[in-house]
Amino acid sequence: MINVIFDCKGSDTITAINKTHRRRLLAVMAVIAALLLLGSPIARAETVATVSGSVVNVRSAPSTSAAILAEALRNETYYVTDEQNGWYRIRIGNHSEAWISGDYVSIANSATLPGRVRPQVSVLNVRSAAQIADGNIIGTATSAQYLAVSGESGYWYRISFNGGEGYVAKWLVEADYSSSAATTPADTAAPAESGAYADGVVNTEVLNLRDAASSDSSSQIIGSLKRGDKLKIFRVSGDWYYVMTDYGSYGWVYASFIDFSEARVASAAIAAAARPAFSGSAAMGEISAAYQSTAYGYQITLSSSDYICYTLDEGSRRLTVNTDMHISGGEFTAYGISAAVSGSLGNIYTVSGDTPIYYSVKAAADGRTLTIQVGTSPLVGRIIFLDPGHASTSDGALDPGAIGASGLLEKDVNYDIALRAAELLRAQGATVVLSRGVTTDLTLAEIAAAANISGAEVFISIHCNAADNSATNGSSTWIYPTDYDTASSEYMLRTLLATHMQNAMLAAGGLNNYGIFQNSFAVLRLTDMPAALLEVGFISNAGDEAKLATASFRAAIAEGIVNGLRNYFLEAGL
């Protein structure tokens, strides 16, 4: 269907090819009202613009003559960073300078800030500024940590970090509105960045545990320790240590009241970090290694009763884990992949392959287990988000997507292909996140948000096309418009993904090549990672519909999706 959409500010028009993406969008103000019930106000959030027009152009400058960068849909919300002559500057997709007319948005304050947030990815970068382009990485946080919120800037939360402040992306964290930022420690789990690591003991009668490295009014007492209490010391800041107590609390203590010895370096999968320093000739703990065969290669588990401190050396055919603990067991050689322990203390674990190998290293929240996935597929360790289009429910009605002449429902085809692709991807070592089961109550905006939170490296939305002309047929791939900056990495990755997905889908399914297109579909516009929307075939065409109805064709398309992703990761070199 061709929809002619009139610009809400000016006389120009946009022509967009749209199938059946008319769905309920996020009612953010209702969510805000619910969140306000979870905790008392902490700090005011920034101004939020909620789109009131059905489709509103977002432009490169506050003028109807400026270039159109994207489309904003009714009820979508954006953080406002500036205002000029009735226009609001917002952050949308990869556009740092994007403007929307004030005539077609409502302005309000968002909910109060959460007291703390927790990363929704295994390792989250903490930056010195509220943007990726200019924000230097000052450290990392893990999914086991809670970070105290002190403010926000656009799509970023300002947090307490390492005795100072940093910024984390809102779309990568889970907000906790039930706690107070004023009494939440800066971190509540062992930090992932390198730092001092030692066993310590309190050498004074009473020692205060504080939420910051200071004894003045800028910090608060969050607990007390007594002589003989044991601590783990993770970080040093001047005369203060950041510690974990035996009963699981975290905070800062004055260094003069702690005795400790045998300090060592702690790091978590930081390739550039120095190897751990060893104390004398004895290993500082024991690690047991075990492995099990998988469909994609091997899964290796390194486990200990103590916190494992390690660094990684990486190569195309080799992965080496360096630690200051003795490693026993788990050596193997099979199918061109081998693992062996070396080093004077038996403390170096190396996995190598006769051909290039792919791997993923994940640390458990308590730091006592490392899980290594290794195989010959470039999908090992990848996180893939699959979105079987449609099947949403709204006010008791089910969105079936397009419907073929035989009564074939698009939602069912999409879901079957997604399940088959997920099974194949998992067999090659990938982690797959699906946007829905048989049905879903998520809006398009919420699906995109779920993908962003998942840490996925690629987003694939699976659909069937439809047209008024029943002769129209073939497979196509859609990406978010990127002509505004053809030299950007976003452009190159999106077009590379689209090319490989389209080629693999054609090779697998054998349908006509309908082509690669660009459009501002919400799931493409609002996702942060390279994303593609696949229109497998035209359900409105008798020939395509007959194939879409068969299990063999759906299985072939699922294999095509896997092959397209394999080829994408191989060429992208990510």
Coordinates of C-alpha atoms in Angstrom, one line a residue:
M1 CA 0.0 0.0 0.0
I2 CA 1.3 3.5 -0.8
N3 CA 0.6 6.1 1.9
V4 CA 1.1 9.7 1.2
I5 CA 1.9 11.4 4.5
F6 CA 1.8 15.2 4.7
D7 CA 4.5 16.9 6.7
C8 CA 3.0 18.4 9.9
K9 CA 5.0 21.6 9.5
G10 CA 5.2 22.9 5.9
S11 CA 3.9 21.9 2.5
D12 CA 6.2 19.2 1.4
T13 CA 5.2 15.5 1.5
I14 CA 6.8 12.2 2.2
T15 CA 6.0 9.0 0.3
A16 CA 6.4 5.8 2.3
I17 CA 5.7 2.2 1.4
N18 CA 3.9 0.7 4.3
K19 CA 2.2 -2.7 4.7
T20 CA 0.3 -3.3 7.9
H21 CA 2.5 -1.5 10.5
R22 CA -0.5 0.4 11.9
R23 CA -0.2 -0.6 15.5
R24 CA -0.7 0.8 18.9
L25 CA 2.4 2.7 20.1
L26 CA 3.8 3.4 23.5
A27 CA 1.5 5.3 25.9
V28 CA 4.5 6.7 27.9
M29 CA 2.6 9.0 30.1
A30 CA 0.7 6.1 31.6
V31 CA 4.0 4.3 32.3
I32 CA 5.3 7.4 33.9
A33 CA 2.3 7.6 36.2
A34 CA 2.8 4.0 37.3
L35 CA 6.5 4.6 38.0
L36 CA 5.7 7.6 40.2
L37 CA 3.9 5.2 42.5
L38 CA 7.1 3.1 43.1
G39 CA 9.1 5.6 45.1
S40 CA 9.3 9.1 46.4
P41 CA 10.7 11.9 44.2
I42 CA 14.5 12.0 44.0
A43 CA 15.3 14.6 41.3
R44 CA 13.5 16.1 38.3
A45 CA 14.1 14.5 35.0
E46 CA 14.6 16.4 31.8
T47 CA 11.9 17.7 29.5
V48 CA 10.1 15.1 27.3
A49 CA 8.3 15.7 24.0
T50 CA 5.5 13.3 23.2
V51 CA 4.4 13.3 19.5
S52 CA 0.8 14.3 19.0
G53 CA 0.7 14.2 15.2
S54 CA 0.2 10.9 13.4
V55 CA 3.5 11.2 11.5
V56 CA 5.8 14.1 12.0
N57 CA 9.0 14.9 10.2
V58 CA 12.2 15.2 12.2
R59 CA 14.6 17.6 10.5
S60 CA 18.3 18.5 10.6
A61 CA 17.6 22.1 11.7
P62 CA 14.6 24.1 13.2
S63 CA 13.1 24.9 9.8
T64 CA 10.7 23.3 7.3
S65 CA 13.3 23.8 4.6
A66 CA 15.9 21.7 6.5
A67 CA 16.6 18.1 5.4
I68 CA 14.2 15.4 6.7
L69 CA 16.2 12.9 8.9
A70 CA 13.4 10.6 10.1
E71 CA 9.7 10.3 11.0
A72 CA 8.3 10.4 14.5
L73 CA 5.0 8.6 15.1
R74 CA 2.1 9.5 17.5
N75 CA 2.8 8.8 21.2
E76 CA 6.5 8.2 20.7
T77 CA 8.5 10.2 23.2
Y78 CA 11.9 11.9 23.0
Y79 CA 14.1 13.8 25.4
V80 CA 14.4 17.5 24.6
T81 CA 17.9 19.1 24.7
D82 CA 17.2 22.5 23.3
E83 CA 14.4 24.8 22.0
Q84 CA 14.5 27.4 19.3
N85 CA 11.6 29.4 17.8
G86 CA 8.9 26.8 18.5
W87 CA 11.1 23.8 17.5
Y88 CA 12.6 21.2 19.9
R89 CA 16.0 19.5 19.5
I90 CA 15.7 15.8 20.3
R91 CA 17.9 12.7 20.1
I92 CA 16.5 10.2 17.6
G93 CA 18.4 7.2 16.3
N94 CA 22.0 8.2 15.4
H95 CA 21.1 11.9 14.8
S96 CA 22.8 14.1 17.3
E97 CA 21.1 17.2 15.8
A98 CA 17.4 16.5 15.1
W99 CA 14.6 19.0 15.4
I100 CA 10.8 18.5 15.6
S101 CA 8.1 21.2 15.4
G102 CA 6.5 22.2 18.7
D103 CA 3.1 22.4 17.0
Y104 CA 2.9 18.6 16.9
V105 CA 4.3 17.6 20.3
S106 CA 3.2 17.9 23.9
I107 CA 5.9 18.9 26.5
A108 CA 6.0 17.6 30.0
N109 CA 8.4 16.6 32.7
S110 CA 9.1 12.8 32.8
A111 CA 9.0 10.7 35.9
T112 CA 11.3 11.3 38.8
L113 CA 14.7 9.8 38.5
P114 CA 15.3 6.3 39.8
G115 CA 17.5 6.0 42.8
R116 CA 19.8 3.5 41.1
V117 CA 20.2 1.5 37.9
R118 CA 21.6 -1.9 37.0
P119 CA 23.3 -2.8 33.6
Q120 CA 21.3 -5.1 31.4
V121 CA 24.4 -6.2 29.4
S122 CA 27.3 -8.2 30.8
V123 CA 29.8 -5.3 30.6
L124 CA 28.5 -1.7 30.4
N125 CA 30.8 1.3 29.5
V126 CA 30.7 4.2 31.9
R127 CA 31.6 7.4 30.1
S128 CA 32.8 10.9 31.1
A129 CA 30.2 12.6 29.0
A130 CA 26.6 11.9 28.0
Q131 CA 27.3 10.8 24.5
I132 CA 29.2 8.1 22.7
A133 CA 31.1 10.3 20.2
D134 CA 32.9 12.4 22.8
G135 CA 32.4 10.5 26.0
N136 CA 35.6 8.9 27.0
I137 CA 35.2 5.5 28.7
I138 CA 36.3 5.9 32.3
G139 CA 35.4 2.3 33.5
T140 CA 32.9 -0.5 33.2
A141 CA 30.1 -2.0 35.3
T142 CA 28.7 -5.5 35.2
S143 CA 25.1 -6.7 35.3
A144 CA 25.6 -7.6 39.0
Q145 CA 26.2 -3.9 40.0
Y146 CA 23.8 -1.2 41.1
L147 CA 24.8 2.3 40.2
A148 CA 23.5 5.3 42.1
V149 CA 21.8 7.9 39.9
S150 CA 22.5 11.6 40.6
G151 CA 20.9 13.1 37.4
E152 CA 20.4 12.7 33.7
S153 CA 21.2 14.2 30.3
G154 CA 19.0 13.2 27.4
Y155 CA 19.3 9.5 26.9
W156 CA 21.9 9.1 29.7
Y157 CA 21.9 8.8 33.4
R158 CA 24.5 10.5 35.5
I159 CA 25.8 8.1 38.1
S160 CA 28.2 8.0 41.1
F161 CA 31.3 6.2 40.0
N162 CA 34.8 5.6 41.4
G163 CA 34.4 8.4 43.8
G164 CA 33.3 10.8 41.1
E165 CA 30.7 10.8 38.4
G166 CA 30.0 9.2 35.0
Y167 CA 27.3 8.6 32.5
V168 CA 25.6 5.4 31.3
A169 CA 23.1 4.8 28.4
K170 CA 19.5 4.6 29.6
W171 CA 18.6 2.0 27.1
L172 CA 21.3 -0.4 28.5
V173 CA 20.2 -0.3 32.2
E174 CA 17.2 -1.3 34.3
A175 CA 15.9 1.5 36.5
D176 CA 15.1 0.9 40.2
Y177 CA 12.6 3.5 41.5
S178 CA 12.2 1.9 44.9
S179 CA 15.6 3.1 46.3
S180 CA 16.9 6.5 47.2
A181 CA 20.0 7.8 45.5
A182 CA 21.0 9.6 48.6
T183 CA 21.6 6.4 50.5
T184 CA 22.6 4.0 47.7
P185 CA 26.3 3.1 47.6
A186 CA 28.1 4.0 44.3
D187 CA 28.4 0.3 43.4
T188 CA 26.9 -2.8 45.0
A189 CA 29.1 -5.5 43.4
A190 CA 32.7 -6.1 42.6
P191 CA 33.8 -3.6 39.8
A192 CA 34.8 -5.0 36.5
E193 CA 37.6 -2.6 35.8
S194 CA 41.2 -3.2 36.8
G195 CA 42.1 -2.2 40.4
A196 CA 43.7 -3.3 43.7
Y197 CA 42.4 -6.6 45.0
A198 CA 43.3 -7.9 48.4
D199 CA 42.1 -9.5 51.5
G200 CA 42.0 -7.0 54.4
V201 CA 41.1 -6.8 58.0
V202 CA 39.8 -4.0 60.2
N203 CA 42.5 -2.9 62.8
T204 CA 40.3 -0.4 64.8
E205 CA 37.4 -0.8 67.3
V206 CA 34.8 0.8 65.1
L207 CA 35.1 1.8 61.4
N208 CA 32.5 3.6 59.4
L209 CA 31.5 2.3 55.9
R210 CA 30.6 5.2 53.6
D211 CA 29.0 5.7 50.2
A212 CA 31.8 7.9 49.0
A213 CA 35.6 8.3 49.5
S214 CA 35.2 11.2 52.0
S215 CA 34.5 11.8 55.6
D216 CA 32.8 15.2 55.1
S217 CA 29.2 16.0 54.4
S218 CA 29.5 14.8 50.8
S219 CA 29.4 11.2 52.0
Q220 CA 27.0 9.3 54.2
I221 CA 27.6 6.5 56.7
I222 CA 25.9 3.3 55.4
G223 CA 27.3 0.8 57.9
S224 CA 29.9 0.1 60.6
L225 CA 32.6 -2.4 61.0
K226 CA 34.5 -3.7 64.0
R227 CA 38.0 -4.9 64.7
G228 CA 38.8 -8.2 63.0
D229 CA 36.1 -7.9 60.3
K230 CA 37.4 -9.2 57.0
L231 CA 37.1 -7.3 53.7
K232 CA 37.8 -7.6 50.0
I233 CA 39.6 -4.5 48.8
F234 CA 38.8 -3.7 45.1
R235 CA 39.8 -0.1 44.5
V236 CA 42.0 2.6 45.9
S237 CA 41.2 6.4 45.8
G238 CA 43.7 8.5 47.7
D239 CA 43.5 7.5 51.4
W240 CA 40.4 5.4 50.9
Y241 CA 39.6 1.8 49.9
Y242 CA 36.5 0.5 48.1
V243 CA 35.6 -2.7 49.9
M244 CA 33.2 -5.6 50.1
T245 CA 32.4 -6.8 53.6
D246 CA 32.0 -10.5 54.7
Y247 CA 28.2 -9.9 54.9
G248 CA 28.0 -8.6 51.3
S249 CA 27.9 -4.8 51.7
Y250 CA 30.0 -2.4 49.6
G251 CA 31.4 1.0 50.4
W252 CA 34.4 3.1 51.2
V253 CA 36.6 2.9 54.3
Y254 CA 39.6 4.9 55.5
A255 CA 42.8 3.1 54.5
S256 CA 44.7 3.7 57.7
F257 CA 42.4 1.4 59.6
I258 CA 42.9 -1.6 57.3
D259 CA 45.7 -4.2 57.4
F260 CA 46.2 -6.3 54.2
S261 CA 48.9 -8.1 52.3
E262 CA 49.5 -9.8 48.9
A263 CA 47.7 -7.2 46.8
R264 CA 47.0 -8.3 43.3
V265 CA 45.4 -7.0 40.1
A266 CA 41.8 -7.8 39.2
S267 CA 40.6 -7.5 35.7
A268 CA 37.7 -8.8 33.7
A269 CA 38.3 -9.7 30.0
I270 CA 40.2 -6.5 29.3
A271 CA 42.6 -7.3 26.5
A272 CA 44.8 -4.3 27.0
A273 CA 45.3 -4.9 30.7
A274 CA 48.6 -6.1 32.0
R275 CA 49.0 -9.8 33.1
P276 CA 48.4 -10.4 36.8
A277 CA 51.4 -9.9 39.0
F278 CA 52.4 -12.9 41.0
S279 CA 53.5 -13.0 44.7
G280 CA 56.5 -15.3 45.1
S281 CA 56.4 -18.8 43.6
A282 CA 53.1 -20.0 44.9
A283 CA 49.8 -19.7 43.0
M284 CA 47.1 -17.6 44.8
G285 CA 44.3 -20.1 44.5
E286 CA 43.0 -23.1 42.6
I287 CA 40.9 -23.2 39.4
S288 CA 39.4 -26.4 38.0
A289 CA 38.8 -26.6 34.2
A290 CA 36.2 -28.7 32.6
Y291 CA 34.7 -28.9 29.1
Q292 CA 31.8 -30.3 27.2
S293 CA 31.2 -30.9 23.5
T294 CA 28.5 -28.7 21.9
A295 CA 26.9 -28.5 18.5
Y296 CA 29.3 -25.5 17.6
G297 CA 32.5 -26.7 19.3
Y298 CA 33.2 -26.7 23.1
Q299 CA 32.1 -24.9 26.2
I300 CA 34.9 -24.6 28.8
T301 CA 34.2 -23.8 32.4
L302 CA 36.9 -22.4 34.7
S303 CA 35.7 -22.4 38.3
S304 CA 37.2 -21.6 41.7
S305 CA 36.1 -21.0 45.3
D306 CA 37.8 -17.6 45.1
Y307 CA 37.4 -14.6 42.9
I308 CA 39.2 -15.3 39.6
C309 CA 41.5 -12.5 38.5
Y310 CA 42.5 -12.8 34.8
T311 CA 43.3 -11.1 31.5
L312 CA 43.0 -12.2 28.0
D313 CA 45.4 -12.4 25.0
E314 CA 43.4 -12.8 21.8
G315 CA 44.3 -13.9 18.3
S316 CA 42.5 -15.2 15.2
R317 CA 43.4 -18.8 16.1
R318 CA 44.2 -18.5 19.8
L319 CA 42.7 -17.4 23.1
T320 CA 44.9 -17.3 26.2
V321 CA 43.6 -16.8 29.8
N322 CA 46.3 -15.5 32.1
T323 CA 45.6 -15.8 35.8
D324 CA 47.5 -16.0 39.1
M325 CA 45.8 -19.2 40.2
H326 CA 46.8 -22.8 39.4
I327 CA 44.6 -24.4 36.8
S328 CA 44.0 -28.2 36.8
G329 CA 42.1 -30.5 34.4
G330 CA 40.3 -29.9 31.2
E331 CA 43.0 -30.3 28.6
F332 CA 41.7 -31.7 25.3
T333 CA 42.3 -31.9 21.6
A334 CA 39.5 -32.7 19.1
Y335 CA 38.1 -31.5 15.8
G336 CA 40.9 -29.0 15.2
I337 CA 40.5 -27.3 18.5
S338 CA 42.8 -27.9 21.5
A339 CA 43.3 -26.5 25.1
A340 CA 46.3 -26.8 27.3
V341 CA 47.6 -25.4 30.6
S342 CA 51.1 -23.9 30.7
G343 CA 53.2 -21.5 32.8
S344 CA 55.5 -22.1 35.7
L345 CA 52.6 -22.2 38.1
G346 CA 50.2 -24.0 35.7
N347 CA 48.3 -20.7 35.5
I348 CA 48.0 -20.1 31.7
Y349 CA 45.1 -21.6 29.8
T350 CA 45.3 -21.5 26.0
V351 CA 42.7 -22.6 23.5
S352 CA 43.8 -22.8 19.9
G353 CA 42.5 -23.9 16.5
D354 CA 43.9 -25.3 13.3
T355 CA 41.7 -22.7 11.5
P356 CA 40.3 -19.4 12.8
I357 CA 38.3 -19.9 16.0
Y358 CA 35.5 -17.8 17.5
Y359 CA 34.9 -17.4 21.2
S360 CA 33.0 -15.7 24.0
V361 CA 34.2 -15.3 27.6
K362 CA 31.6 -14.5 30.3
A363 CA 32.3 -14.0 34.0
A364 CA 29.7 -15.0 36.6
A365 CA 28.4 -12.3 38.8
D366 CA 30.4 -13.5 41.8
G367 CA 33.6 -13.6 39.8
R368 CA 34.2 -17.3 40.6
T369 CA 33.4 -18.8 37.2
L370 CA 34.5 -18.1 33.7
T371 CA 32.5 -19.7 30.8
I372 CA 34.3 -19.9 27.5
Q373 CA 32.4 -20.8 24.3
V374 CA 34.7 -21.7 21.4
G375 CA 34.0 -23.0 17.9
T376 CA 34.6 -22.4 14.2
S377 CA 31.4 -20.4 13.5
P378 CA 31.4 -16.6 13.6
L379 CA 28.1 -16.8 15.4
V380 CA 29.7 -18.2 18.6
G381 CA 28.9 -15.8 21.5
R382 CA 26.8 -13.5 19.4
I383 CA 23.5 -12.1 20.7
I384 CA 20.8 -12.0 18.0
F385 CA 17.4 -10.4 18.4
L386 CA 14.7 -12.0 16.2
D387 CA 11.3 -10.2 15.8
P388 CA 8.5 -12.3 14.3
G389 CA 6.3 -9.4 13.0
H390 CA 2.7 -8.9 14.2
A391 CA 0.5 -11.0 16.6
S392 CA 0.2 -8.1 19.0
T393 CA -3.0 -7.7 21.0
S394 CA -4.7 -4.4 21.6
D395 CA -8.1 -4.0 23.3
G396 CA -8.8 -7.7 22.9
A397 CA -8.0 -7.6 19.1
L398 CA -5.2 -9.6 17.5
D399 CA -3.1 -8.2 14.7
P400 CA -2.7 -11.1 12.2
G401 CA -0.6 -9.1 9.8
A402 CA -1.4 -9.6 6.1
I403 CA -3.7 -12.4 5.1
G404 CA -3.4 -14.5 2.0
A405 CA -6.2 -15.6 -0.3
S406 CA -6.1 -19.0 1.2
G407 CA -6.5 -17.6 4.7
L408 CA -2.8 -17.9 5.5
L409 CA -1.9 -15.5 8.4
E410 CA 1.3 -13.6 8.2
K411 CA 1.9 -13.7 12.0
D412 CA 2.0 -17.5 11.9
V413 CA 4.5 -17.7 9.0
N414 CA 6.7 -15.1 10.7
Y415 CA 6.7 -17.0 14.0
D416 CA 7.5 -20.4 12.5
I417 CA 10.5 -19.0 10.5
A418 CA 11.8 -17.2 13.6
L419 CA 11.6 -20.4 15.7
R420 CA 13.4 -22.4 13.1
A421 CA 16.1 -19.7 12.7
A422 CA 16.5 -19.4 16.5
E423 CA 17.1 -23.2 16.8
L424 CA 19.8 -23.1 14.1
L425 CA 21.5 -20.0 15.5
R426 CA 21.7 -21.5 19.0
A427 CA 23.2 -24.7 17.5
Q428 CA 26.0 -22.5 16.2
G429 CA 26.7 -20.9 19.6
A430 CA 24.6 -17.7 19.4
T431 CA 22.2 -16.4 22.0
V432 CA 18.8 -15.7 20.5
V433 CA 16.2 -13.3 22.0
L434 CA 12.7 -13.4 20.5
S435 CA 10.4 -10.4 20.7
R436 CA 7.3 -12.6 21.3
G437 CA 5.8 -16.0 21.7
V438 CA 2.5 -16.9 20.0
T439 CA 1.2 -13.4 20.7
T440 CA 2.6 -10.2 22.3
D441 CA 1.3 -7.1 24.0
L442 CA 4.5 -5.1 23.2
T443 CA 4.3 -2.1 20.9
L444 CA 6.8 -1.5 18.2
A445 CA 8.6 1.0 20.4
E446 CA 8.7 -1.5 23.2
I447 CA 10.1 -4.2 20.9
A448 CA 12.9 -1.8 19.9
A449 CA 13.6 -1.0 23.6
A450 CA 13.7 -4.7 24.5
A451 CA 16.3 -5.2 21.7
N452 CA 18.4 -2.4 23.0
I453 CA 18.3 -3.7 26.5
S454 CA 19.2 -7.2 25.4
G455 CA 22.7 -6.2 24.2
A456 CA 21.9 -7.7 20.8
E457 CA 24.5 -7.1 18.1
V458 CA 22.0 -7.5 15.3
F459 CA 18.2 -7.0 15.0
I460 CA 16.2 -9.0 12.4
S461 CA 12.5 -8.5 11.9
I462 CA 10.7 -11.2 9.9
H463 CA 7.6 -10.3 7.8
C464 CA 5.6 -11.2 4.7
N465 CA 4.8 -8.5 2.2
A466 CA 1.5 -7.6 0.6
A467 CA 0.4 -5.5 -2.3
D468 CA -2.9 -4.5 -4.1
N469 CA -1.4 -5.9 -7.3
S470 CA -1.5 -9.7 -6.8
A471 CA 1.1 -10.1 -9.5
T472 CA 3.8 -8.4 -7.3
N473 CA 6.1 -11.0 -5.9
G474 CA 9.6 -11.7 -4.4
S475 CA 11.8 -11.2 -1.4
S476 CA 13.0 -7.9 -0.1
T477 CA 15.1 -6.4 2.7
W478 CA 14.5 -3.0 4.4
I479 CA 16.9 -0.9 6.5
Y480 CA 16.6 2.5 8.2
P481 CA 17.4 5.4 5.8
T482 CA 21.2 6.3 6.1
D483 CA 21.8 8.5 3.0
Y484 CA 22.5 11.4 5.3
D485 CA 26.0 10.1 6.0
T486 CA 27.2 7.4 3.6
A487 CA 30.7 7.5 5.1
S488 CA 29.4 6.6 8.6
S489 CA 30.0 3.2 10.1
E490 CA 26.2 2.9 10.7
Y491 CA 25.7 3.2 6.9
M492 CA 28.3 0.6 6.1
L493 CA 27.1 -1.9 8.6
R494 CA 23.4 -1.5 7.7
T495 CA 24.0 -1.8 4.0
L496 CA 26.4 -4.8 4.6
L497 CA 23.7 -6.5 6.7
A498 CA 21.0 -5.9 4.2
T499 CA 23.1 -7.1 1.3
H500 CA 24.0 -10.4 3.0
M501 CA 20.5 -11.0 4.3
Q502 CA 18.9 -10.4 0.9
N503 CA 21.4 -12.5 -1.0
A504 CA 21.1 -15.4 1.5
M505 CA 17.3 -15.2 1.5
L506 CA 17.2 -15.3 -2.3
A507 CA 19.6 -18.3 -2.4
A508 CA 17.6 -20.2 0.2
G509 CA 14.1 -19.4 -1.0
G510 CA 14.5 -19.0 -4.7
L511 CA 11.9 -16.2 -5.0
N512 CA 12.2 -13.2 -7.2
N513 CA 14.6 -10.4 -6.1
Y514 CA 12.2 -7.6 -5.2
G515 CA 15.2 -5.5 -3.9
I516 CA 16.7 -3.7 -0.9
F517 CA 14.9 -0.6 0.3
Q518 CA 15.0 2.1 3.0
N519 CA 12.2 3.1 5.3
S520 CA 11.7 4.6 8.7
F521 CA 9.9 1.7 10.3
A522 CA 9.8 2.1 14.0
V523 CA 11.7 -1.2 14.8
L524 CA 14.5 0.0 12.4
R525 CA 14.5 3.6 13.5
L526 CA 14.5 3.0 17.3
T527 CA 17.0 0.2 17.5
D528 CA 20.6 1.0 18.3
M529 CA 22.3 -2.0 16.5
P530 CA 22.4 -2.8 12.8
A531 CA 18.9 -3.8 11.9
A532 CA 17.1 -5.3 8.9
L533 CA 13.4 -6.0 8.2
L534 CA 12.9 -9.1 5.9
E535 CA 9.9 -9.3 3.7
V536 CA 10.2 -13.0 2.9
G537 CA 7.6 -13.1 0.1
F538 CA 4.3 -11.6 -1.0
I539 CA 1.5 -13.3 0.8
S540 CA -0.8 -11.5 -1.6
N541 CA 0.7 -13.4 -4.6
A542 CA -0.6 -16.9 -5.2
G543 CA 2.9 -18.4 -6.0
D544 CA 4.6 -16.8 -3.1
E545 CA 1.8 -17.7 -0.7
A546 CA 1.9 -21.4 -1.8
K547 CA 5.6 -21.5 -0.8
L548 CA 5.1 -19.5 2.4
A549 CA 2.6 -22.1 3.5
T550 CA 5.1 -25.0 3.3
A551 CA 7.4 -26.2 6.1
S552 CA 10.2 -26.8 3.6
F553 CA 10.2 -23.3 2.4
R554 CA 10.1 -21.8 5.9
A555 CA 13.0 -24.1 6.9
A556 CA 15.0 -22.9 3.9
I557 CA 14.4 -19.3 4.8
A558 CA 15.5 -20.0 8.4
E559 CA 18.8 -21.4 7.0
G560 CA 19.1 -18.4 4.8
I561 CA 18.8 -16.1 7.8
V562 CA 21.6 -18.0 9.6
N563 CA 23.8 -17.9 6.5
G564 CA 23.2 -14.2 6.0
L565 CA 24.2 -13.5 9.6
R566 CA 27.3 -15.7 9.3
N567 CA 28.4 -13.9 6.1
Y568 CA 27.7 -10.5 7.7
F569 CA 29.9 -11.2 10.8
L570 CA 32.6 -12.7 8.7
E571 CA 32.9 -9.7 6.4
A572 CA 32.2 -7.1 9.1
G573 CA 35.1 -8.5 11.1
L574 CA 33.2 -7.7 14.3

